[in-house]
Amino acid sequence: MAGDWMRQLEQLHAGLVRRDDPTAWVVETDAVRASVSYPHLALRGPVFGLAARDTEPGGAWRVVKPVICGTPQEARDSLNSLLWFRAKDDTDDRAVRRELLAAVAVLERETPNEVEVLGTRYRVVRGDEMARSGEDGLEPPRPTDMDPPRPSWDRRRDVPSLDPGACLDAGQEELSPMAAAMKLALREFAYSGARFPAEVRADSARSVRTHPEVVLLPTGFGVAERKGTRWTPRSSLMPTPHDARRLLYGAMTETWPLMYEFDERERAAYARAAEGFRAARRANEARVGDVLYRICRIERLVRTGPEGPEPPRRSDHDEYGPMKLHPTMDEDGTLHFDS
């Protein structure tokens, strides 16, 4: 197995040489430097999303809804809404609508991790989210991480995820040598240490056997807070460093003052820090008193095996159960708000 991976890495390296792409070489050099400066992985925990494939043989599993949910039920709810709105907006065929609504009804009362509808298998998939760390803490964005060509500081800007369409079949990603080496290193990754309950460690070890391959999802960026030596995530995942910067700016100037009921002194301190952060344009840190906020680079992996991407594990717990999310719809598409 190790020899096979070495051959794959050599082939990737040879391909990089043949392409003679200066940009690719710079990105690869940046990744090598990061692996030296930030050699450790800090695990945040599981994330969940939605994938689908055609039931016809040979179809690939692809991400439908971003792998960012905190619980499996959130991902099931996203499938509930996906199918409900397809029934509402995307068909006039009563039989098609009937099948979609039958699947919605199941999701309103049960907790399946896989649903087949109209020739498509939908699956709740499980990933792990982590960041590199080094002597100075969590890894910030790299110089080669792409930002929007015209960055906006509009706090209400809609930011599309890079996940939808990503292939979850091992071996079909476009990989650089360093990304392939990371996949190799993560093949044997399992939760360990007393901070994880025994059932979590056992499930993690089992998944290494049942889903031995690793797929890397698009890199994301988020805000982390450091008080003393402890880092805590403070934001959702964003597709670019600037989107995470914009999120931090909005949090410091609007969201957090309202959420935490800042007094005038706190509001002023956060406003000064936010304006200094924005004025620097590509800054990755902001400090307020003894609290440091950093834009961090986030990696995610999904395990996969012979039956496809890994679903939720037995030790993955939900905070709430299935429920009715939308008004009742009949097969003609009429909504009934009183039932």
C-alpha atoms as a PDB file:
ATOM      1  CA  MET A   1       0.000   0.000   0.000  1.00  0.00           C
ATOM      2  CA  ALA A   2       2.807   2.458   0.889  1.00  0.00           C
ATOM      3  CA  GLY A   3       4.567   1.634  -2.391  1.00  0.00           C
ATOM      4  CA  ASP A   4       1.372   2.356  -4.325  1.00  0.00           C
ATOM      5  CA  TRP A   5       1.068   5.778  -2.704  1.00  0.00           C
ATOM      6  CA  MET A   6       4.717   6.542  -3.408  1.00  0.00           C
ATOM      7  CA  ARG A   7       4.128   5.798  -7.084  1.00  0.00           C
ATOM      8  CA  GLN A   8       1.080   8.078  -7.087  1.00  0.00           C
ATOM      9  CA  LEU A   9       3.061  10.909  -5.487  1.00  0.00           C
ATOM     10  CA  GLU A  10       5.856  10.449  -8.011  1.00  0.00           C
ATOM     11  CA  GLN A  11       3.338  10.584 -10.864  1.00  0.00           C
ATOM     12  CA  LEU A  12       1.783  13.768  -9.468  1.00  0.00           C
ATOM     13  CA  HIS A  13       5.197  15.364  -9.115  1.00  0.00           C
ATOM     14  CA  ALA A  14       6.126  14.352 -12.661  1.00  0.00           C
ATOM     15  CA  GLY A  15       2.837  15.834 -13.908  1.00  0.00           C
ATOM     16  CA  LEU A  16       3.614  19.106 -12.139  1.00  0.00           C
ATOM     17  CA  VAL A  17       7.018  19.208 -13.831  1.00  0.00           C
ATOM     18  CA  ARG A  18       5.502  18.504 -17.267  1.00  0.00           C
ATOM     19  CA  ARG A  19       2.914  21.243 -16.889  1.00  0.00           C
ATOM     20  CA  ASP A  20       5.645  23.822 -16.255  1.00  0.00           C
ATOM     21  CA  ASP A  21       3.031  25.997 -14.522  1.00  0.00           C
ATOM     22  CA  PRO A  22       4.707  28.720 -12.417  1.00  0.00           C
ATOM     23  CA  THR A  23       1.505  29.369 -10.455  1.00  0.00           C
ATOM     24  CA  ALA A  24       1.173  25.691  -9.521  1.00  0.00           C
ATOM     25  CA  TRP A  25       4.793  25.645  -8.370  1.00  0.00           C
ATOM     26  CA  VAL A  26       4.233  28.707  -6.157  1.00  0.00           C
ATOM     27  CA  VAL A  27       1.132  27.126  -4.618  1.00  0.00           C
ATOM     28  CA  GLU A  28       3.017  23.893  -4.002  1.00  0.00           C
ATOM     29  CA  THR A  29       5.956  25.746  -2.427  1.00  0.00           C
ATOM     30  CA  ASP A  30       3.506  27.620  -0.207  1.00  0.00           C
ATOM     31  CA  ALA A  31       2.008  24.293   0.934  1.00  0.00           C
ATOM     32  CA  VAL A  32       5.456  22.885   1.753  1.00  0.00           C
ATOM     33  CA  ARG A  33       6.295  25.953   3.855  1.00  0.00           C
ATOM     34  CA  ALA A  34       2.974  25.677   5.689  1.00  0.00           C
ATOM     35  CA  SER A  35       3.624  22.028   6.533  1.00  0.00           C
ATOM     36  CA  VAL A  36       6.871  23.098   8.214  1.00  0.00           C
ATOM     37  CA  SER A  37       5.517  26.169  10.034  1.00  0.00           C
ATOM     38  CA  TYR A  38       2.225  24.494  11.024  1.00  0.00           C
ATOM     39  CA  PRO A  39       3.057  20.786  11.356  1.00  0.00           C
ATOM     40  CA  HIS A  40       0.188  19.762  13.652  1.00  0.00           C
ATOM     41  CA  LEU A  41      -3.538  19.257  13.056  1.00  0.00           C
ATOM     42  CA  ALA A  42      -6.084  20.725  15.472  1.00  0.00           C
ATOM     43  CA  LEU A  43      -9.362  18.807  15.237  1.00  0.00           C
ATOM     44  CA  ARG A  44     -12.568  20.812  15.523  1.00  0.00           C
ATOM     45  CA  GLY A  45     -14.926  17.858  15.116  1.00  0.00           C
ATOM     46  CA  PRO A  46     -17.499  16.355  12.773  1.00  0.00           C
ATOM     47  CA  VAL A  47     -19.461  18.215  10.123  1.00  0.00           C
ATOM     48  CA  PHE A  48     -22.306  16.911   7.981  1.00  0.00           C
ATOM     49  CA  GLY A  49     -23.715  17.592   4.546  1.00  0.00           C
ATOM     50  CA  LEU A  50     -25.673  16.040   1.725  1.00  0.00           C
ATOM     51  CA  ALA A  51     -24.410  14.060  -1.263  1.00  0.00           C
ATOM     52  CA  ALA A  52     -26.201  12.373  -4.148  1.00  0.00           C
ATOM     53  CA  ARG A  53     -25.619  10.004  -7.039  1.00  0.00           C
ATOM     54  CA  ASP A  54     -27.738   8.500  -9.785  1.00  0.00           C
ATOM     55  CA  THR A  55     -28.948   4.984  -9.134  1.00  0.00           C
ATOM     56  CA  GLU A  56     -27.583   3.918 -12.539  1.00  0.00           C
ATOM     57  CA  PRO A  57     -24.232   2.059 -12.263  1.00  0.00           C
ATOM     58  CA  GLY A  58     -21.103   4.155 -12.533  1.00  0.00           C
ATOM     59  CA  GLY A  59     -22.468   7.406 -11.169  1.00  0.00           C
ATOM     60  CA  ALA A  60     -20.229   9.434  -8.875  1.00  0.00           C
ATOM     61  CA  TRP A  61     -21.191  10.720  -5.436  1.00  0.00           C
ATOM     62  CA  ARG A  62     -21.211  14.516  -5.458  1.00  0.00           C
ATOM     63  CA  VAL A  63     -21.920  17.106  -2.775  1.00  0.00           C
ATOM     64  CA  VAL A  64     -25.395  18.635  -3.012  1.00  0.00           C
ATOM     65  CA  LYS A  65     -25.476  20.659   0.216  1.00  0.00           C
ATOM     66  CA  PRO A  66     -22.284  21.965   1.881  1.00  0.00           C
ATOM     67  CA  VAL A  67     -20.602  19.757   4.470  1.00  0.00           C
ATOM     68  CA  ILE A  68     -20.824  22.347   7.240  1.00  0.00           C
ATOM     69  CA  CYS A  69     -23.764  21.255   9.427  1.00  0.00           C
ATOM     70  CA  GLY A  70     -23.096  20.639  13.097  1.00  0.00           C
ATOM     71  CA  THR A  71     -25.424  17.614  13.366  1.00  0.00           C
ATOM     72  CA  PRO A  72     -26.806  14.925  11.041  1.00  0.00           C
ATOM     73  CA  GLN A  73     -30.357  16.226  11.555  1.00  0.00           C
ATOM     74  CA  GLU A  74     -29.414  19.619  10.113  1.00  0.00           C
ATOM     75  CA  ALA A  75     -28.330  17.829   6.937  1.00  0.00           C
ATOM     76  CA  ARG A  76     -31.563  15.797   6.877  1.00  0.00           C
ATOM     77  CA  ASP A  77     -33.506  19.033   7.221  1.00  0.00           C
ATOM     78  CA  SER A  78     -31.625  20.438   4.222  1.00  0.00           C
ATOM     79  CA  LEU A  79     -32.762  17.398   2.216  1.00  0.00           C
ATOM     80  CA  ASN A  80     -36.327  17.901   3.450  1.00  0.00           C
ATOM     81  CA  SER A  81     -36.279  21.487   2.143  1.00  0.00           C
ATOM     82  CA  LEU A  82     -34.532  20.536  -1.097  1.00  0.00           C
ATOM     83  CA  LEU A  83     -37.219  17.991  -1.992  1.00  0.00           C
ATOM     84  CA  TRP A  84     -40.112  20.156  -0.791  1.00  0.00           C
ATOM     85  CA  PHE A  85     -39.059  23.108  -2.958  1.00  0.00           C
ATOM     86  CA  ARG A  86     -38.513  20.802  -5.934  1.00  0.00           C
ATOM     87  CA  ALA A  87     -42.114  19.652  -5.486  1.00  0.00           C
ATOM     88  CA  LYS A  88     -43.301  23.242  -5.186  1.00  0.00           C
ATOM     89  CA  ASP A  89     -41.313  24.967  -7.928  1.00  0.00           C
ATOM     90  CA  ASP A  90     -39.717  22.474 -10.328  1.00  0.00           C
ATOM     91  CA  THR A  91     -42.507  20.233 -11.604  1.00  0.00           C
ATOM     92  CA  ASP A  92     -46.101  20.219 -12.803  1.00  0.00           C
ATOM     93  CA  ASP A  93     -46.194  16.436 -12.944  1.00  0.00           C
ATOM     94  CA  ARG A  94     -48.504  15.093 -10.211  1.00  0.00           C
ATOM     95  CA  ALA A  95     -46.721  11.711 -10.034  1.00  0.00           C
ATOM     96  CA  VAL A  96     -43.336  13.373  -9.649  1.00  0.00           C
ATOM     97  CA  ARG A  97     -44.656  15.716  -6.993  1.00  0.00           C
ATOM     98  CA  ARG A  98     -46.293  12.787  -5.182  1.00  0.00           C
ATOM     99  CA  GLU A  99     -42.976  10.903  -4.972  1.00  0.00           C
ATOM    100  CA  LEU A 100     -41.105  13.968  -3.751  1.00  0.00           C
ATOM    101  CA  LEU A 101     -43.700  14.667  -1.065  1.00  0.00           C
ATOM    102  CA  ALA A 102     -43.649  11.026   0.063  1.00  0.00           C
ATOM    103  CA  ALA A 103     -39.935  11.383   0.758  1.00  0.00           C
ATOM    104  CA  VAL A 104     -40.577  14.663   2.580  1.00  0.00           C
ATOM    105  CA  ALA A 105     -43.146  12.909   4.780  1.00  0.00           C
ATOM    106  CA  VAL A 106     -40.569  10.279   5.749  1.00  0.00           C
ATOM    107  CA  LEU A 107     -38.041  12.988   6.656  1.00  0.00           C
ATOM    108  CA  GLU A 108     -40.650  14.742   8.811  1.00  0.00           C
ATOM    109  CA  ARG A 109     -41.019  11.746  11.130  1.00  0.00           C
ATOM    110  CA  GLU A 110     -37.909   9.531  10.724  1.00  0.00           C
ATOM    111  CA  THR A 111     -34.121   9.908  10.706  1.00  0.00           C
ATOM    112  CA  PRO A 112     -32.862   8.107   7.597  1.00  0.00           C
ATOM    113  CA  ASN A 113     -29.332   8.729   6.423  1.00  0.00           C
ATOM    114  CA  GLU A 114     -30.207   7.759   2.868  1.00  0.00           C
ATOM    115  CA  VAL A 115     -33.286   8.414   0.722  1.00  0.00           C
ATOM    116  CA  GLU A 116     -33.888   7.390  -2.885  1.00  0.00           C
ATOM    117  CA  VAL A 117     -36.145   9.654  -4.948  1.00  0.00           C
ATOM    118  CA  LEU A 118     -36.762   9.725  -8.715  1.00  0.00           C
ATOM    119  CA  GLY A 119     -33.651   7.745  -9.589  1.00  0.00           C
ATOM    120  CA  THR A 120     -31.307   9.632  -7.255  1.00  0.00           C
ATOM    121  CA  ARG A 121     -29.835   8.386  -3.981  1.00  0.00           C
ATOM    122  CA  TYR A 122     -29.341  11.123  -1.398  1.00  0.00           C
ATOM    123  CA  ARG A 123     -27.071  10.448   1.562  1.00  0.00           C
ATOM    124  CA  VAL A 124     -26.205  12.382   4.702  1.00  0.00           C
ATOM    125  CA  VAL A 125     -22.405  12.357   4.736  1.00  0.00           C
ATOM    126  CA  ARG A 126     -19.987  12.882   7.584  1.00  0.00           C
ATOM    127  CA  GLY A 127     -16.730  14.810   7.486  1.00  0.00           C
ATOM    128  CA  ASP A 128     -14.108  16.064   9.908  1.00  0.00           C
ATOM    129  CA  GLU A 129     -13.029  19.676  10.185  1.00  0.00           C
ATOM    130  CA  MET A 130      -9.528  20.633  11.272  1.00  0.00           C
ATOM    131  CA  ALA A 131      -6.882  23.341  11.058  1.00  0.00           C
ATOM    132  CA  ARG A 132      -3.108  23.240  10.962  1.00  0.00           C
ATOM    133  CA  SER A 133      -1.321  24.618  14.000  1.00  0.00           C
ATOM    134  CA  GLY A 134       2.197  25.642  14.952  1.00  0.00           C
ATOM    135  CA  GLU A 135       4.085  27.568  17.614  1.00  0.00           C
ATOM    136  CA  ASP A 136       2.036  30.749  17.050  1.00  0.00           C
ATOM    137  CA  GLY A 137      -1.326  28.958  16.925  1.00  0.00           C
ATOM    138  CA  LEU A 138      -3.692  28.173  14.070  1.00  0.00           C
ATOM    139  CA  GLU A 139      -2.619  28.621  10.459  1.00  0.00           C
ATOM    140  CA  PRO A 140      -3.798  31.857   8.811  1.00  0.00           C
ATOM    141  CA  PRO A 141      -4.516  32.116   5.064  1.00  0.00           C
ATOM    142  CA  ARG A 142      -1.582  31.486   2.752  1.00  0.00           C
ATOM    143  CA  PRO A 143      -0.386  34.124   0.264  1.00  0.00           C
ATOM    144  CA  THR A 144      -1.610  31.903  -2.580  1.00  0.00           C
ATOM    145  CA  ASP A 145      -5.153  31.482  -1.212  1.00  0.00           C
ATOM    146  CA  MET A 146      -7.396  33.240  -3.703  1.00  0.00           C
ATOM    147  CA  ASP A 147      -9.570  36.230  -2.776  1.00  0.00           C
ATOM    148  CA  PRO A 148     -12.372  37.775  -4.835  1.00  0.00           C
ATOM    149  CA  PRO A 149     -11.052  40.077  -7.599  1.00  0.00           C
ATOM    150  CA  ARG A 150     -13.179  42.936  -6.228  1.00  0.00           C
ATOM    151  CA  PRO A 151     -13.515  42.372  -2.465  1.00  0.00           C
ATOM    152  CA  SER A 152     -16.693  43.753  -0.931  1.00  0.00           C
ATOM    153  CA  TRP A 153     -17.216  44.697   2.716  1.00  0.00           C
ATOM    154  CA  ASP A 154     -21.014  44.511   2.349  1.00  0.00           C
ATOM    155  CA  ARG A 155     -22.076  42.566   5.449  1.00  0.00           C
ATOM    156  CA  ARG A 156     -25.204  41.206   3.772  1.00  0.00           C
ATOM    157  CA  ARG A 157     -23.464  39.760   0.732  1.00  0.00           C
ATOM    158  CA  ASP A 158     -24.577  36.242  -0.186  1.00  0.00           C
ATOM    159  CA  VAL A 159     -21.546  33.932  -0.281  1.00  0.00           C
ATOM    160  CA  PRO A 160     -21.966  30.677  -2.235  1.00  0.00           C
ATOM    161  CA  SER A 161     -20.178  27.603  -0.933  1.00  0.00           C
ATOM    162  CA  LEU A 162     -17.550  25.849  -3.049  1.00  0.00           C
ATOM    163  CA  ASP A 163     -18.799  22.413  -1.912  1.00  0.00           C
ATOM    164  CA  PRO A 164     -21.725  21.683  -4.288  1.00  0.00           C
ATOM    165  CA  GLY A 165     -20.558  19.514  -7.155  1.00  0.00           C
ATOM    166  CA  ALA A 166     -17.420  18.303  -5.375  1.00  0.00           C
ATOM    167  CA  CYS A 167     -16.778  14.627  -6.119  1.00  0.00           C
ATOM    168  CA  LEU A 168     -16.672  12.284  -3.117  1.00  0.00           C
ATOM    169  CA  ASP A 169     -15.300   9.279  -4.984  1.00  0.00           C
ATOM    170  CA  ALA A 170     -11.691   8.588  -3.997  1.00  0.00           C
ATOM    171  CA  GLY A 171      -9.121   9.131  -6.716  1.00  0.00           C
ATOM    172  CA  GLN A 172     -11.212  11.544  -8.795  1.00  0.00           C
ATOM    173  CA  GLU A 173      -9.978  14.791  -7.224  1.00  0.00           C
ATOM    174  CA  GLU A 174      -7.409  17.018  -8.868  1.00  0.00           C
ATOM    175  CA  LEU A 175      -4.532  16.820  -6.392  1.00  0.00           C
ATOM    176  CA  SER A 176      -1.137  18.407  -5.965  1.00  0.00           C
ATOM    177  CA  PRO A 177       1.693  16.318  -4.472  1.00  0.00           C
ATOM    178  CA  MET A 178       1.295  18.004  -1.054  1.00  0.00           C
ATOM    179  CA  ALA A 179      -2.483  17.438  -1.035  1.00  0.00           C
ATOM    180  CA  ALA A 180      -1.928  13.805  -1.970  1.00  0.00           C
ATOM    181  CA  ALA A 181       0.621  13.469   0.823  1.00  0.00           C
ATOM    182  CA  MET A 182      -1.919  14.911   3.270  1.00  0.00           C
ATOM    183  CA  LYS A 183      -4.491  12.345   2.131  1.00  0.00           C
ATOM    184  CA  LEU A 184      -1.952   9.609   2.742  1.00  0.00           C
ATOM    185  CA  ALA A 185      -1.237  10.923   6.243  1.00  0.00           C
ATOM    186  CA  LEU A 186      -4.955  11.099   7.065  1.00  0.00           C
ATOM    187  CA  ARG A 187      -5.821   7.557   5.977  1.00  0.00           C
ATOM    188  CA  GLU A 188      -5.028   6.222   9.453  1.00  0.00           C
ATOM    189  CA  PHE A 189      -6.408   9.246  11.305  1.00  0.00           C
ATOM    190  CA  ALA A 190      -8.717   8.300  14.186  1.00  0.00           C
ATOM    191  CA  TYR A 191      -9.921  10.052  17.321  1.00  0.00           C
ATOM    192  CA  SER A 192      -7.726   9.281  20.303  1.00  0.00           C
ATOM    193  CA  GLY A 193      -7.202  10.582  23.810  1.00  0.00           C
ATOM    194  CA  ALA A 194      -9.275  10.566  26.963  1.00  0.00           C
ATOM    195  CA  ARG A 195     -11.219  13.696  25.995  1.00  0.00           C
ATOM    196  CA  PHE A 196     -13.184  11.565  23.507  1.00  0.00           C
ATOM    197  CA  PRO A 197     -15.725   9.078  24.928  1.00  0.00           C
ATOM    198  CA  ALA A 198     -14.956   5.403  24.367  1.00  0.00           C
ATOM    199  CA  GLU A 199     -17.820   4.986  21.876  1.00  0.00           C
ATOM    200  CA  VAL A 200     -16.468   7.889  19.797  1.00  0.00           C
ATOM    201  CA  ARG A 201     -12.971   6.395  19.705  1.00  0.00           C
ATOM    202  CA  ALA A 202     -14.335   2.954  18.795  1.00  0.00           C
ATOM    203  CA  ASP A 203     -16.470   4.350  15.958  1.00  0.00           C
ATOM    204  CA  SER A 204     -13.522   6.341  14.658  1.00  0.00           C
ATOM    205  CA  ALA A 205     -11.238   3.309  14.609  1.00  0.00           C
ATOM    206  CA  ARG A 206     -13.949   1.295  12.878  1.00  0.00           C
ATOM    207  CA  SER A 207     -14.363   3.919  10.146  1.00  0.00           C
ATOM    208  CA  VAL A 208     -10.676   3.605   9.239  1.00  0.00           C
ATOM    209  CA  ARG A 209     -11.438   0.001   8.271  1.00  0.00           C
ATOM    210  CA  THR A 210     -14.872   0.462   6.700  1.00  0.00           C
ATOM    211  CA  HIS A 211     -14.084   3.740   4.858  1.00  0.00           C
ATOM    212  CA  PRO A 212     -10.329   3.606   4.300  1.00  0.00           C
ATOM    213  CA  GLU A 213     -10.049   6.250   1.569  1.00  0.00           C
ATOM    214  CA  VAL A 214      -9.961  10.002   2.170  1.00  0.00           C
ATOM    215  CA  VAL A 215     -11.420  12.788   0.025  1.00  0.00           C
ATOM    216  CA  LEU A 216     -10.429  16.408   0.686  1.00  0.00           C
ATOM    217  CA  LEU A 217     -13.144  19.038   0.378  1.00  0.00           C
ATOM    218  CA  PRO A 218     -12.455  22.616  -0.778  1.00  0.00           C
ATOM    219  CA  THR A 219     -10.427  24.602   1.740  1.00  0.00           C
ATOM    220  CA  GLY A 220     -12.431  27.066   3.801  1.00  0.00           C
ATOM    221  CA  PHE A 221     -11.714  29.989   6.109  1.00  0.00           C
ATOM    222  CA  GLY A 222     -13.166  31.041   9.435  1.00  0.00           C
ATOM    223  CA  VAL A 223     -12.684  33.222  12.498  1.00  0.00           C
ATOM    224  CA  ALA A 224     -11.053  31.811  15.622  1.00  0.00           C
ATOM    225  CA  GLU A 225     -10.678  33.528  18.991  1.00  0.00           C
ATOM    226  CA  ARG A 226      -7.750  33.087  21.350  1.00  0.00           C
ATOM    227  CA  LYS A 227      -7.968  33.831  25.059  1.00  0.00           C
ATOM    228  CA  GLY A 228      -4.785  32.797  26.836  1.00  0.00           C
ATOM    229  CA  THR A 229      -3.655  29.672  24.996  1.00  0.00           C
ATOM    230  CA  ARG A 230      -7.097  28.377  24.007  1.00  0.00           C
ATOM    231  CA  TRP A 231      -8.486  28.790  20.484  1.00  0.00           C
ATOM    232  CA  THR A 232     -12.267  28.755  19.931  1.00  0.00           C
ATOM    233  CA  PRO A 233     -14.120  28.835  16.565  1.00  0.00           C
ATOM    234  CA  ARG A 234     -16.249  31.956  16.230  1.00  0.00           C
ATOM    235  CA  SER A 235     -17.766  31.745  12.748  1.00  0.00           C
ATOM    236  CA  SER A 236     -19.170  29.585  10.012  1.00  0.00           C
ATOM    237  CA  LEU A 237     -17.012  28.420   7.117  1.00  0.00           C
ATOM    238  CA  MET A 238     -16.343  30.892   4.301  1.00  0.00           C
ATOM    239  CA  PRO A 239     -14.970  30.114   0.816  1.00  0.00           C
ATOM    240  CA  THR A 240     -12.264  32.822   0.741  1.00  0.00           C
ATOM    241  CA  PRO A 241     -10.101  34.650   3.297  1.00  0.00           C
ATOM    242  CA  HIS A 242     -11.788  37.960   2.480  1.00  0.00           C
ATOM    243  CA  ASP A 243     -15.248  36.521   3.089  1.00  0.00           C
ATOM    244  CA  ALA A 244     -14.052  35.503   6.571  1.00  0.00           C
ATOM    245  CA  ARG A 245     -12.562  38.985   7.089  1.00  0.00           C
ATOM    246  CA  ARG A 246     -15.862  40.577   6.078  1.00  0.00           C
ATOM    247  CA  LEU A 247     -17.674  38.277   8.517  1.00  0.00           C
ATOM    248  CA  LEU A 248     -15.343  39.275  11.370  1.00  0.00           C
ATOM    249  CA  TYR A 249     -15.757  42.971  10.581  1.00  0.00           C
ATOM    250  CA  GLY A 250     -19.549  42.655  10.654  1.00  0.00           C
ATOM    251  CA  ALA A 251     -19.439  40.652  13.882  1.00  0.00           C
ATOM    252  CA  MET A 252     -17.307  43.260  15.668  1.00  0.00           C
ATOM    253  CA  THR A 253     -19.361  46.236  14.491  1.00  0.00           C
ATOM    254  CA  GLU A 254     -22.923  44.861  14.521  1.00  0.00           C
ATOM    255  CA  THR A 255     -23.567  41.277  15.562  1.00  0.00           C
ATOM    256  CA  TRP A 256     -21.573  40.893  18.766  1.00  0.00           C
ATOM    257  CA  PRO A 257     -22.479  44.304  20.276  1.00  0.00           C
ATOM    258  CA  LEU A 258     -26.166  43.363  19.969  1.00  0.00           C
ATOM    259  CA  MET A 259     -25.808  39.687  20.906  1.00  0.00           C
ATOM    260  CA  TYR A 260     -23.670  40.293  23.989  1.00  0.00           C
ATOM    261  CA  GLU A 261     -25.198  43.672  24.936  1.00  0.00           C
ATOM    262  CA  PHE A 262     -21.895  45.564  24.922  1.00  0.00           C
ATOM    263  CA  ASP A 263     -21.702  48.746  26.954  1.00  0.00           C
ATOM    264  CA  GLU A 264     -20.447  51.953  25.326  1.00  0.00           C
ATOM    265  CA  ARG A 265     -16.820  51.271  26.245  1.00  0.00           C
ATOM    266  CA  GLU A 266     -16.917  47.796  24.718  1.00  0.00           C
ATOM    267  CA  ARG A 267     -18.678  49.042  21.593  1.00  0.00           C
ATOM    268  CA  ALA A 268     -16.036  51.704  21.086  1.00  0.00           C
ATOM    269  CA  ALA A 269     -13.159  49.266  21.597  1.00  0.00           C
ATOM    270  CA  TYR A 270     -14.568  46.789  19.096  1.00  0.00           C
ATOM    271  CA  ALA A 271     -15.396  49.548  16.596  1.00  0.00           C
ATOM    272  CA  ARG A 272     -11.803  50.879  16.719  1.00  0.00           C
ATOM    273  CA  ALA A 273     -10.368  47.393  16.260  1.00  0.00           C
ATOM    274  CA  ALA A 274     -12.794  46.665  13.390  1.00  0.00           C
ATOM    275  CA  GLU A 275     -11.968  49.856  11.499  1.00  0.00           C
ATOM    276  CA  GLY A 276      -8.239  49.259  11.882  1.00  0.00           C
ATOM    277  CA  PHE A 277      -8.717  45.691  10.658  1.00  0.00           C
ATOM    278  CA  ARG A 278     -10.682  46.855   7.613  1.00  0.00           C
ATOM    279  CA  ALA A 279      -8.231  49.635   6.776  1.00  0.00           C
ATOM    280  CA  ALA A 280      -5.400  47.081   6.592  1.00  0.00           C
ATOM    281  CA  ARG A 281      -7.405  45.332   3.817  1.00  0.00           C
ATOM    282  CA  ARG A 282      -5.694  41.913   3.937  1.00  0.00           C
ATOM    283  CA  ALA A 283      -5.079  41.667   7.675  1.00  0.00           C
ATOM    284  CA  ASN A 284      -5.599  38.271   9.295  1.00  0.00           C
ATOM    285  CA  GLU A 285      -5.745  39.377  12.945  1.00  0.00           C
ATOM    286  CA  ALA A 286      -7.620  41.843  15.115  1.00  0.00           C
ATOM    287  CA  ARG A 287      -7.093  42.353  18.832  1.00  0.00           C
ATOM    288  CA  VAL A 288      -9.473  43.756  21.441  1.00  0.00           C
ATOM    289  CA  GLY A 289      -7.895  43.881  24.903  1.00  0.00           C
ATOM    290  CA  ASP A 290      -6.508  40.442  25.691  1.00  0.00           C
ATOM    291  CA  VAL A 291      -8.601  38.695  23.002  1.00  0.00           C
ATOM    292  CA  LEU A 292      -7.056  37.899  19.613  1.00  0.00           C
ATOM    293  CA  TYR A 293      -9.202  37.144  16.569  1.00  0.00           C
ATOM    294  CA  ARG A 294      -7.543  35.378  13.646  1.00  0.00           C
ATOM    295  CA  ILE A 295      -8.676  34.405  10.170  1.00  0.00           C
ATOM    296  CA  CYS A 296      -7.808  30.711   9.954  1.00  0.00           C
ATOM    297  CA  ARG A 297      -7.435  28.203   7.150  1.00  0.00           C
ATOM    298  CA  ILE A 298      -9.787  25.227   7.583  1.00  0.00           C
ATOM    299  CA  GLU A 299      -9.329  21.749   6.080  1.00  0.00           C
ATOM    300  CA  ARG A 300     -12.087  19.136   5.795  1.00  0.00           C
ATOM    301  CA  LEU A 301     -12.041  15.476   4.889  1.00  0.00           C
ATOM    302  CA  VAL A 302     -14.709  12.898   4.102  1.00  0.00           C
ATOM    303  CA  ARG A 303     -13.998   9.199   4.436  1.00  0.00           C
ATOM    304  CA  THR A 304     -15.227   6.877   1.718  1.00  0.00           C
ATOM    305  CA  GLY A 305     -15.280   3.144   1.063  1.00  0.00           C
ATOM    306  CA  PRO A 306     -16.712   0.528  -1.287  1.00  0.00           C
ATOM    307  CA  GLU A 307     -20.284   1.706  -0.583  1.00  0.00           C
ATOM    308  CA  GLY A 308     -19.519   5.398  -0.989  1.00  0.00           C
ATOM    309  CA  PRO A 309     -18.969   8.298   1.435  1.00  0.00           C
ATOM    310  CA  GLU A 310     -19.286   7.690   5.160  1.00  0.00           C
ATOM    311  CA  PRO A 311     -22.697   8.403   6.723  1.00  0.00           C
ATOM    312  CA  PRO A 312     -23.121   9.572  10.340  1.00  0.00           C
ATOM    313  CA  ARG A 313     -21.673   7.272  12.990  1.00  0.00           C
ATOM    314  CA  ARG A 314     -23.630   5.739  15.865  1.00  0.00           C
ATOM    315  CA  SER A 315     -21.849   8.089  18.279  1.00  0.00           C
ATOM    316  CA  ASP A 316     -22.871  11.210  16.317  1.00  0.00           C
ATOM    317  CA  HIS A 317     -25.747  12.672  18.300  1.00  0.00           C
ATOM    318  CA  ASP A 318     -28.494  15.085  17.281  1.00  0.00           C
ATOM    319  CA  GLU A 319     -29.697  17.999  19.379  1.00  0.00           C
ATOM    320  CA  TYR A 320     -33.259  17.657  18.096  1.00  0.00           C
ATOM    321  CA  GLY A 321     -35.344  15.265  16.036  1.00  0.00           C
ATOM    322  CA  PRO A 322     -37.262  15.339  12.761  1.00  0.00           C
ATOM    323  CA  MET A 323     -40.124  17.777  12.389  1.00  0.00           C
ATOM    324  CA  LYS A 324     -42.473  19.374   9.875  1.00  0.00           C
ATOM    325  CA  LEU A 325     -40.610  22.272   8.237  1.00  0.00           C
ATOM    326  CA  HIS A 326     -43.017  23.448   5.522  1.00  0.00           C
ATOM    327  CA  PRO A 327     -46.756  23.744   4.911  1.00  0.00           C
ATOM    328  CA  THR A 328     -48.648  20.698   3.685  1.00  0.00           C
ATOM    329  CA  MET A 329     -48.726  20.436  -0.105  1.00  0.00           C
ATOM    330  CA  ASP A 330     -51.054  18.256  -2.158  1.00  0.00           C
ATOM    331  CA  GLU A 331     -50.124  16.560  -5.428  1.00  0.00           C
ATOM    332  CA  ASP A 332     -51.551  19.500  -7.390  1.00  0.00           C
ATOM    333  CA  GLY A 333     -49.066  21.841  -5.695  1.00  0.00           C
ATOM    334  CA  THR A 334     -51.644  23.613  -3.528  1.00  0.00           C
ATOM    335  CA  LEU A 335     -50.397  24.646  -0.086  1.00  0.00           C
ATOM    336  CA  HIS A 336     -52.545  24.042   2.998  1.00  0.00           C
ATOM    337  CA  PHE A 337     -51.530  26.202   5.929  1.00  0.00           C
ATOM    338  CA  ASP A 338     -54.084  24.833   8.386  1.00  0.00           C
ATOM    339  CA  SER A 339     -52.944  21.200   8.367  1.00  0.00           C
END
